[in-house]
Coordinates of N, CA and C in Angstrom, one line a residue:
Chain A
A1 N 67.5 160.5 182.9 CA 67.4 159.4 183.8 C 68.8 159.0 184.2
A2 N 68.9 158.5 185.5 CA 70.2 158.1 186.0 C 70.7 156.8 185.3
G3 N 72.0 156.8 185.0 CA 72.5 155.6 184.4 C 73.6 154.9 185.2
V4 N 74.1 153.8 184.8 CA 75.2 153.1 185.5 C 76.5 154.0 185.3
I5 N 77.1 154.2 186.4 CA 78.4 154.9 186.4 C 79.5 154.0 186.7
Q6 N 80.6 154.2 185.9 CA 81.8 153.4 186.1 C 83.0 154.3 186.2
S7 N 83.9 154.0 187.1 CA 85.1 154.7 187.2 C 86.3 153.8 187.5
P8 N 87.4 154.2 187.1 CA 87.7 155.2 186.1 C 87.2 154.8 184.7
R9 N 87.2 155.7 183.7 CA 86.9 155.3 182.4 C 88.1 154.7 181.7
H10 N 89.2 155.1 182.0 CA 90.4 154.5 181.4 C 91.4 154.3 182.5
L11 N 92.2 153.2 182.4 CA 93.2 152.8 183.4 C 94.3 152.1 182.7
I12 N 95.5 152.6 183.0 CA 96.7 152.0 182.5 C 97.6 151.4 183.6
K13 N 97.9 150.2 183.6 CA 98.6 149.5 184.6 C 99.8 148.7 184.0
E14 N 100.7 148.4 184.8 CA 101.8 147.5 184.4 C 101.6 146.1 184.9
K15 N 102.2 145.2 184.2 CA 102.1 143.8 184.6 C 102.4 143.6 186.1
R16 N 101.7 142.7 186.7 CA 101.8 142.4 188.1 C 101.3 143.4 189.1
E17 N 100.8 144.5 188.5 CA 100.1 145.5 189.4 C 98.7 145.1 189.7
T18 N 98.1 146.0 190.5 CA 96.7 145.8 191.0 C 95.8 146.9 190.5
A19 N 94.6 146.5 190.1 CA 93.6 147.5 189.6 C 92.3 147.4 190.4
T20 N 91.6 148.5 190.6 CA 90.3 148.4 191.2 C 89.3 149.2 190.3
L21 N 88.3 148.6 189.9 CA 87.3 149.2 189.1 C 86.0 149.4 189.9
K22 N 85.4 150.5 189.7 CA 84.2 150.8 190.5 C 82.9 150.9 189.7
C23 N 81.8 150.5 190.2 CA 80.5 150.6 189.5 C 79.5 151.1 190.5
Y24 N 78.7 152.1 190.0 CA 77.6 152.6 190.7 C 76.3 152.3 189.9
P25 N 75.5 151.4 190.4 CA 74.3 151.0 189.6 C 73.2 152.0 189.6
I26 N 72.2 151.8 188.8 CA 71.1 152.7 188.8 C 70.4 152.6 190.1
P27 N 70.0 153.8 190.7 CA 69.3 153.7 192.0 C 68.1 152.8 192.0
R28 N 68.0 152.0 193.1 CA 67.0 151.0 193.3 C 67.2 149.7 192.6
H29 N 68.2 149.6 191.7 CA 68.5 148.3 191.1 C 69.1 147.4 192.1
D30 N 68.7 146.1 192.1 CA 69.2 145.2 193.1 C 70.2 144.2 192.7
T31 N 70.5 144.2 191.4 CA 71.5 143.3 190.9 C 72.6 144.0 190.0
V32 N 73.8 143.6 190.3 CA 75.0 144.2 189.5 C 75.7 143.0 188.9
Y33 N 76.1 143.3 187.6 CA 76.9 142.3 186.8 C 78.2 142.9 186.4
W34 N 79.2 142.1 186.2 CA 80.4 142.5 185.6 C 80.7 141.6 184.4
Y35 N 81.1 142.3 183.3 CA 81.5 141.6 182.1 C 82.8 142.1 181.6
Q36 N 83.5 141.2 180.9 CA 84.8 141.6 180.3 C 84.7 141.4 178.8
Q37 N 85.1 142.5 178.0 CA 85.1 142.4 176.6 C 86.5 142.6 176.0
G38 N 87.1 141.6 175.6 CA 88.4 141.7 175.0 C 88.3 142.3 173.6
P39 N 89.5 142.7 173.1 CA 89.5 143.4 171.7 C 88.8 142.5 170.7
G40 N 87.8 143.1 170.0 CA 87.1 142.4 168.9 C 86.3 141.2 169.4
Q41 N 86.0 141.1 170.7 CA 85.2 140.0 171.2 C 83.9 140.4 171.8
D42 N 83.1 139.4 172.1 CA 81.8 139.7 172.7 C 82.0 139.8 174.2
P43 N 81.2 140.4 174.9 CA 81.3 140.5 176.4 C 81.1 139.1 177.0
Q44 N 82.0 138.9 178.0 CA 81.9 137.6 178.7 C 81.6 137.9 180.2
F45 N 80.6 137.1 180.7 CA 80.2 137.4 182.1 C 81.3 137.0 183.1
L46 N 81.5 137.8 184.1 CA 82.5 137.5 185.1 C 81.8 137.1 186.4
I47 N 80.9 138.0 187.0 CA 80.3 137.7 188.3 C 79.1 138.7 188.5
S48 N 78.2 138.3 189.3 CA 77.1 139.1 189.6 C 76.7 139.1 191.1
F49 N 76.0 140.1 191.5 CA 75.6 140.2 192.9 C 74.1 140.6 193.0
Y50 N 73.4 139.9 193.8 CA 72.0 140.3 194.1 C 71.9 140.7 195.6
E51 N 71.4 141.9 195.8 CA 71.3 142.4 197.2 C 72.6 142.1 198.0
K52 N 73.7 142.5 197.4 CA 75.0 142.5 198.0 C 75.6 141.1 198.2
M53 N 74.9 140.0 197.8 CA 75.4 138.7 197.9 C 75.8 138.2 196.5
Q54 N 76.9 137.5 196.3 CA 77.3 136.9 195.1 C 76.2 136.0 194.6
S55 N 75.7 136.2 193.4 CA 74.6 135.4 192.9 C 75.0 134.4 191.8
D56 N 76.1 134.7 191.0 CA 76.5 133.9 190.0 C 78.0 134.2 189.7
K57 N 78.6 133.2 189.1 CA 80.1 133.4 188.8 C 80.3 132.8 187.5
G58 N 81.1 133.5 186.7 CA 81.4 133.0 185.4 C 82.9 132.7 185.3
S59 N 83.5 133.0 184.1 CA 84.9 132.7 183.9 C 85.8 133.8 184.5
I60 N 85.7 134.0 185.8 CA 86.5 135.0 186.4 C 87.7 134.4 187.0
P61 N 88.9 134.9 186.7 CA 90.2 134.3 187.2 C 90.2 134.5 188.7
D62 N 91.0 133.6 189.3 CA 91.2 133.6 190.8 C 91.8 134.9 191.2
R63 N 92.6 135.5 190.3 CA 93.3 136.8 190.6 C 92.3 137.9 190.8
F64 N 91.1 137.7 190.3 CA 90.0 138.8 190.4 C 89.1 138.5 191.6
S65 N 88.7 139.5 192.2 CA 87.6 139.4 193.2 C 86.7 140.6 193.1
A66 N 85.5 140.4 193.6 CA 84.6 141.5 193.6 C 83.7 141.5 194.8
Q67 N 83.1 142.6 195.1 CA 82.1 142.7 196.1 C 81.1 143.8 195.9
Q68 N 80.0 143.8 196.6 CA 79.0 144.8 196.5 C 78.9 145.4 197.9
F69 N 78.9 146.7 198.0 CA 78.8 147.3 199.3 C 77.4 147.7 199.8
S70 N 77.3 148.2 201.0 CA 76.0 148.5 201.6 C 75.3 149.6 200.8
D71 N 76.0 150.4 200.1 CA 75.4 151.5 199.3 C 75.1 150.9 197.9
Y72 N 75.3 149.7 197.6 CA 75.0 149.0 196.4 C 76.1 149.2 195.3
H73 N 77.1 150.0 195.6 CA 78.1 150.1 194.6 C 79.0 148.9 194.6
S74 N 79.6 148.6 193.5 CA 80.4 147.3 193.4 C 81.8 147.7 193.0
E75 N 82.8 146.8 193.4 CA 84.1 147.0 193.0 C 84.7 145.7 192.5
L76 N 85.5 145.8 191.4 CA 86.1 144.6 190.9 C 87.6 144.8 191.1
N77 N 88.2 144.0 191.9 CA 89.6 144.0 192.2 C 90.4 143.0 191.4
M78 N 91.5 143.5 190.7 CA 92.2 142.6 189.9 C 93.7 142.7 190.3
S79 N 94.3 141.6 190.6 CA 95.7 141.6 191.1 C 96.5 140.8 190.1
S80 N 97.8 141.0 190.3 CA 98.8 140.3 189.4 C 98.4 140.4 188.0
L81 N 98.2 141.6 187.5 CA 97.7 141.9 186.2 C 98.6 141.3 185.1
E82 N 97.9 140.8 184.1 CA 98.6 140.2 182.9 C 98.2 141.0 181.7
L83 N 99.1 140.8 180.7 CA 98.8 141.5 179.4 C 97.4 141.2 178.9
G84 N 97.0 139.9 179.1 CA 95.7 139.4 178.6 C 94.5 140.0 179.3
D85 N 94.8 140.7 180.4 CA 93.7 141.3 181.1 C 93.2 142.6 180.5
S86 N 94.0 143.1 179.5 CA 93.6 144.3 178.8 C 92.3 144.1 178.1
A87 N 91.3 144.9 178.4 CA 90.0 144.7 177.9 C 89.1 145.9 178.4
L88 N 87.9 145.9 177.9 CA 86.9 146.8 178.3 C 86.0 146.1 179.4
Y89 N 85.9 146.6 180.5 CA 85.1 146.0 181.6 C 83.8 146.8 181.8
F90 N 82.7 146.0 181.6 CA 81.4 146.6 181.8 C 80.8 146.2 183.1
C91 N 80.1 147.1 183.7 CA 79.2 146.9 184.8 C 77.8 147.1 184.3
A92 N 76.9 146.3 184.7 CA 75.5 146.4 184.3 C 74.6 146.3 185.6
S93 N 73.4 146.8 185.6 CA 72.6 146.7 186.7 C 71.1 146.4 186.2
S94 N 70.4 145.7 187.1 CA 69.0 145.5 186.7 C 68.2 145.4 188.0
L95 N 66.8 145.5 187.8 CA 65.9 145.4 188.9 C 65.2 144.1 188.7
T96 N 65.6 143.1 189.4 CA 65.1 141.7 189.1 C 63.8 141.3 189.9
T97 N 63.5 142.1 190.9 CA 62.4 141.7 191.8 C 61.1 142.2 191.2
S98 N 61.1 143.4 190.6 CA 59.8 143.9 190.1 C 59.9 144.6 188.7
G99 N 61.0 144.5 188.1 CA 61.2 145.1 186.7 C 61.5 146.5 186.7
P100 N 61.9 147.1 185.6 CA 62.2 146.4 184.4 C 63.4 145.5 184.6
Y101 N 63.4 144.4 183.9 CA 64.3 143.3 184.2 C 65.6 143.4 183.4
E102 N 65.6 144.1 182.3 CA 66.7 144.1 181.5 C 67.9 144.7 182.1
Q103 N 69.1 144.3 181.6 CA 70.3 144.8 182.2 C 70.7 146.1 181.5
Y104 N 71.0 147.1 182.3 CA 71.5 148.4 181.8 C 73.0 148.5 182.0
F105 N 73.7 148.8 180.9 CA 75.2 148.8 181.0 C 75.7 150.2 181.2
G106 N 76.8 150.2 181.9 CA 77.6 151.4 182.0 C 78.5 151.6 180.8
P107 N 79.2 152.7 180.8 CA 80.1 153.1 179.6 C 81.3 152.2 179.5
G108 N 81.7 151.5 180.6 CA 82.8 150.7 180.6 C 84.1 151.3 181.1
T109 N 85.0 150.5 181.6 CA 86.3 151.0 182.0 C 87.3 150.2 181.1
R110 N 88.1 151.0 180.3 CA 89.1 150.4 179.4 C 90.4 150.2 180.2
L111 N 90.8 149.0 180.4 CA 92.0 148.7 181.2 C 93.1 148.3 180.2
T112 N 94.2 148.9 180.2 CA 95.3 148.6 179.4 C 96.5 148.2 180.3
V113 N 97.0 147.0 180.1 CA 98.1 146.5 180.9 C 99.3 146.4 180.0
T114 N 100.4 147.1 180.5 CA 101.6 147.2 179.6 C 102.8 146.4 180.3
Chain B
A1 N 74.7 123.6 177.4 CA 74.9 125.0 177.7 C 74.3 125.9 176.6
Q2 N 73.8 127.0 177.1 CA 73.1 127.9 176.2 C 74.2 128.6 175.3
S3 N 73.8 128.8 174.1 CA 74.7 129.6 173.2 C 73.9 130.4 172.2
V4 N 74.6 131.5 171.8 CA 74.0 132.4 170.8 C 74.9 132.5 169.6
T5 N 74.3 132.4 168.4 CA 75.1 132.4 167.2 C 74.5 133.6 166.3
Q6 N 75.5 134.4 165.9 CA 75.1 135.5 165.0 C 75.8 135.2 163.7
L7 N 75.0 135.0 162.7 CA 75.5 134.7 161.3 C 76.0 136.0 160.6
G8 N 77.3 136.0 160.3 CA 77.8 137.2 159.6 C 78.4 138.2 160.6
S9 N 79.7 138.2 160.6 CA 80.4 139.1 161.5 C 80.4 140.6 161.0
H10 N 80.2 140.7 159.7 CA 80.1 142.0 159.0 C 78.9 142.0 158.0
V11 N 78.1 143.0 158.1 CA 77.0 143.2 157.2 C 77.1 144.6 156.6
S12 N 77.0 144.7 155.3 CA 77.0 146.0 154.7 C 75.8 146.3 153.9
V13 N 75.1 147.4 154.1 CA 73.9 147.7 153.4 C 74.0 149.2 152.9
S14 N 73.2 149.5 151.9 CA 73.2 150.9 151.4 C 72.2 151.7 152.3
E15 N 72.4 152.9 152.4 CA 71.5 153.8 153.1 C 70.1 153.7 152.5
G16 N 69.1 153.4 153.3 CA 67.7 153.3 152.8 C 67.3 151.8 152.5
A17 N 68.3 150.9 152.6 CA 68.0 149.5 152.3 C 67.6 148.8 153.6
L18 N 67.0 147.6 153.4 CA 66.6 146.8 154.6 C 67.8 146.3 155.3
V19 N 67.7 146.3 156.7 CA 68.8 145.8 157.5 C 68.2 144.4 158.1
L20 N 69.0 143.4 158.0 CA 68.7 142.1 158.5 C 69.9 141.5 159.2
L21 N 69.9 141.4 160.5 CA 70.9 140.8 161.3 C 70.4 139.5 161.9
R22 N 71.1 138.5 161.7 CA 70.6 137.2 162.2 C 71.2 136.7 163.5
C23 N 70.2 136.1 164.3 CA 70.6 135.5 165.6 C 69.8 134.2 165.8
N24 N 70.6 133.2 166.2 CA 70.0 131.9 166.6 C 70.5 131.5 167.9
Y25 N 69.6 130.9 168.7 CA 70.0 130.5 170.0 C 69.8 129.0 170.1
S26 N 70.5 128.4 171.0 CA 70.4 127.0 171.2 C 70.0 126.8 172.7
S27 N 68.8 126.3 172.8 CA 68.3 126.0 174.2 C 67.1 125.2 174.1
S28 N 66.9 124.3 174.9 CA 65.7 123.5 174.9 C 64.5 124.3 175.4
V29 N 64.8 125.3 176.2 CA 63.8 126.2 176.7 C 64.0 127.6 176.2
P30 N 63.0 128.2 175.5 CA 63.2 129.5 174.9 C 63.6 130.5 176.0
P31 N 64.8 131.1 175.8 CA 65.3 132.0 176.8 C 64.7 133.4 176.6
Y32 N 65.1 134.3 177.5 CA 64.8 135.7 177.2 C 65.9 136.2 176.2
L33 N 65.5 137.0 175.3 CA 66.4 137.4 174.2 C 66.5 138.9 174.1
F34 N 67.7 139.4 173.8 CA 67.9 140.8 173.7 C 68.8 141.2 172.5
W35 N 68.6 142.4 172.0 CA 69.5 142.9 171.0 C 70.1 144.2 171.7
Y36 N 71.4 144.3 171.6 CA 72.1 145.5 172.1 C 72.9 146.1 171.0
V37 N 73.1 147.4 171.0 CA 74.0 148.1 170.0 C 75.1 148.7 170.7
Q38 N 76.3 148.6 170.1 CA 77.5 149.3 170.7 C 78.1 150.1 169.7
Y39 N 78.2 151.4 169.9 CA 78.9 152.4 169.1 C 80.4 152.4 169.5
P40 N 81.3 152.8 168.7 CA 82.7 152.7 169.0 C 83.0 153.4 170.3
N41 N 83.8 152.7 171.1 CA 84.2 153.2 172.4 C 83.1 153.6 173.4
Q42 N 82.0 152.9 173.2 CA 80.8 153.2 174.1 C 80.3 151.9 174.7
G43 N 79.4 152.1 175.6 CA 78.8 150.9 176.3 C 77.7 150.3 175.4
L44 N 77.0 149.4 176.0 CA 76.0 148.6 175.3 C 74.6 149.2 175.6
Q45 N 73.9 149.5 174.5 CA 72.6 150.1 174.6 C 71.5 149.1 174.2
L46 N 70.5 148.9 175.0 CA 69.4 147.9 174.7 C 68.6 148.5 173.6
L47 N 68.4 147.7 172.5 CA 67.5 148.0 171.4 C 66.1 147.5 171.7
L48 N 66.1 146.2 172.0 CA 64.8 145.6 172.3 C 65.0 144.3 173.0
K49 N 63.9 143.7 173.5 CA 63.9 142.5 174.3 C 62.7 141.6 174.0
Y50 N 62.9 140.3 174.1 CA 61.8 139.3 173.9 C 61.6 138.7 175.3
T51 N 60.3 138.8 175.8 CA 60.0 138.2 177.1 C 58.9 137.2 177.1
S52 N 58.5 136.7 175.9 CA 57.4 135.8 175.7 C 56.0 136.4 175.6
A53 N 55.9 137.7 175.8 CA 54.6 138.4 175.7 C 54.2 138.5 174.3
A54 N 55.1 138.8 173.3 CA 54.7 138.9 171.9 C 55.9 138.5 171.1
T55 N 55.6 137.8 170.0 CA 56.7 137.3 169.2 C 57.4 138.4 168.3
L56 N 56.6 139.4 168.0 CA 57.2 140.5 167.2 C 57.4 141.7 168.2
V57 N 58.7 142.0 168.3 CA 59.1 143.0 169.3 C 59.6 144.3 168.6
K58 N 59.1 145.4 169.0 CA 59.5 146.7 168.5 C 60.5 147.3 169.4
G59 N 61.5 147.9 168.9 CA 62.5 148.5 169.8 C 62.7 150.0 169.4
I60 N 63.8 150.5 169.8 CA 64.1 151.9 169.6 C 64.7 152.1 168.2
N61 N 64.7 153.3 167.7 CA 65.4 153.6 166.4 C 64.8 152.9 165.2
G62 N 63.6 152.4 165.3 CA 62.9 151.8 164.2 C 63.3 150.3 164.0
F63 N 64.0 149.7 164.9 CA 64.3 148.3 164.9 C 63.2 147.4 165.4
E64 N 63.1 146.2 164.9 CA 62.2 145.2 165.4 C 62.8 143.9 165.2
A65 N 62.3 142.9 166.0 CA 62.8 141.5 165.9 C 61.6 140.6 166.1
E66 N 61.7 139.5 165.4 CA 60.7 138.5 165.5 C 61.2 137.2 166.1
F67 N 60.6 136.7 167.1 CA 61.0 135.4 167.8 C 60.3 134.3 167.1
K68 N 61.1 133.3 166.6 CA 60.5 132.2 165.9 C 61.0 130.9 166.6
K69 N 60.2 130.3 167.4 CA 60.6 129.2 168.2 C 61.0 128.0 167.3
S70 N 60.2 127.8 166.2 CA 60.5 126.7 165.4 C 61.8 126.8 164.7
E71 N 62.3 128.0 164.6 CA 63.6 128.2 163.9 C 64.7 128.6 165.0
T72 N 64.3 128.6 166.2 CA 65.2 129.1 167.3 C 65.9 130.4 166.9
S73 N 65.2 131.3 166.3 CA 65.8 132.5 165.8 C 65.2 133.8 166.4
F74 N 65.9 134.8 166.3 CA 65.5 136.2 166.8 C 66.2 137.2 166.0
H75 N 65.9 137.3 164.7 CA 66.6 138.2 163.8 C 66.1 139.6 164.0
L76 N 67.0 140.5 163.8 CA 66.8 141.9 163.9 C 66.6 142.6 162.6
T77 N 65.6 143.4 162.4 CA 65.4 144.1 161.1 C 65.1 145.5 161.3
K78 N 65.4 146.3 160.2 CA 65.0 147.7 160.1 C 64.7 147.9 158.7
P79 N 63.5 148.5 158.4 CA 63.1 148.6 157.0 C 64.1 149.5 156.1
S80 N 64.6 150.5 156.7 CA 65.4 151.5 156.0 C 66.6 151.9 156.8
A81 N 67.8 151.6 156.3 CA 69.0 151.8 157.1 C 69.4 153.3 157.0
H82 N 69.9 153.8 158.1 CA 70.4 155.2 158.2 C 71.8 155.1 158.5
M83 N 72.5 156.2 158.1 CA 74.0 156.2 158.4 C 74.3 156.1 159.9
S84 N 73.5 156.6 160.7 CA 73.7 156.5 162.1 C 73.5 155.1 162.7
D85 N 73.0 154.2 161.9 CA 72.9 152.8 162.4 C 74.2 152.0 162.4
A86 N 75.2 152.6 161.7 CA 76.5 151.9 161.7 C 77.0 151.7 163.1
A87 N 77.2 150.5 163.5 CA 77.6 150.1 164.8 C 77.8 148.6 164.9
E88 N 78.1 148.1 166.1 CA 78.2 146.7 166.3 C 76.9 146.3 167.1
Y89 N 76.3 145.2 166.6 CA 75.1 144.7 167.2 C 75.3 143.3 167.9
F90 N 74.9 143.2 169.1 CA 75.0 141.9 169.8 C 73.6 141.4 170.2
C91 N 73.5 140.1 169.9 CA 72.3 139.4 170.3 C 72.7 138.7 171.6
A92 N 71.8 138.7 172.6 CA 72.2 138.1 173.9 C 71.0 137.3 174.4
A93 N 71.2 136.4 175.3 CA 70.2 135.5 175.9 C 70.4 135.3 177.4
S94 N 69.4 135.2 178.1 CA 69.5 134.7 179.5 C 68.3 133.8 179.8
M95 N 68.6 132.8 180.6 CA 67.5 131.8 180.9 C 66.4 132.4 181.7
E96 N 66.7 133.3 182.6 CA 65.7 134.0 183.3 C 66.2 135.3 183.8
Y97 N 65.2 136.2 184.2 CA 65.7 137.5 184.6 C 66.6 137.4 185.8
G98 N 67.6 138.2 185.8 CA 68.5 138.2 186.9 C 69.7 137.3 186.6
N99 N 69.6 136.5 185.6 CA 70.7 135.7 185.2 C 71.7 136.4 184.2
K100 N 72.9 135.9 184.1 CA 73.9 136.4 183.3 C 73.4 136.4 181.8
L101 N 73.9 137.3 181.0 CA 73.7 137.3 179.6 C 74.8 136.6 178.9
V102 N 74.3 135.8 177.9 CA 75.3 135.1 177.0 C 75.2 135.8 175.7
F103 N 76.3 136.3 175.2 CA 76.3 137.1 174.0 C 76.7 136.3 172.8
G104 N 76.2 136.7 171.6 CA 76.7 136.3 170.4 C 78.0 137.0 170.1
A105 N 78.7 136.6 169.0 CA 80.0 137.2 168.7 C 79.9 138.6 168.1
G106 N 78.7 139.1 167.8 CA 78.5 140.4 167.3 C 78.5 140.5 165.8
T107 N 77.8 141.5 165.3 CA 77.8 141.8 163.9 C 78.0 143.3 163.7
I108 N 79.0 143.6 162.9 CA 79.3 145.0 162.6 C 78.5 145.4 161.4
L109 N 77.7 146.4 161.5 CA 76.9 146.9 160.4 C 77.5 148.1 159.8
R110 N 77.7 148.0 158.5 CA 78.2 149.2 157.8 C 77.1 149.7 156.9
V111 N 76.9 151.0 156.9 CA 75.9 151.6 156.0 C 76.6 152.5 155.0
K112 N 76.4 152.2 153.7 CA 77.0 152.9 152.6 C 76.1 154.0 152.1
S113 N 76.7 155.1 151.8 CA 75.9 156.2 151.3 C 75.7 156.1 149.8

């Protein structure tokens, strides 16, 4: 079965640089979520999109932005990177209109800021 | 605000012993509850979910969880631990489908041979 795809899997950037993370949800899923998991921490919700419209926003810094495109893939753009942005970034997708409703997670993108 | 508490950041059991991972939620309205497992350097895999259809939920790999409203708990159990169960387990909640997940801090399960 198709799963959530994230690219790249690993990314190394320097402080003040910009990073773009991509997420390809499971086909037909209508909702995409982004989570950030710091070292030794639980995942924290950043932002979600339902049918390409932002549906909820969590503790996402103003330096971050995200969008969902017409083909349903989503991108998380991170500017002016800081050391504290080093984390595992997960994308998840779900089908909220007719189920199954649970969120399926991708393998994550590990971002290291040096 | 909704929160999820996992008691015990580390749990160690012997192979073949009972696994019990604790999860409590704080909400005036019982949320949807989930258990996810994360192996090192991997994503989150759904073990099971509670959706109000049944209080005892069976999941993959022999895990099950029981929803107890009176105790606001959703503890995860497995009768007999296997070495391959060693991983980090997260309890998570959402108020409704389509909403963000709120995660507990996670419990690292160690299985001793």
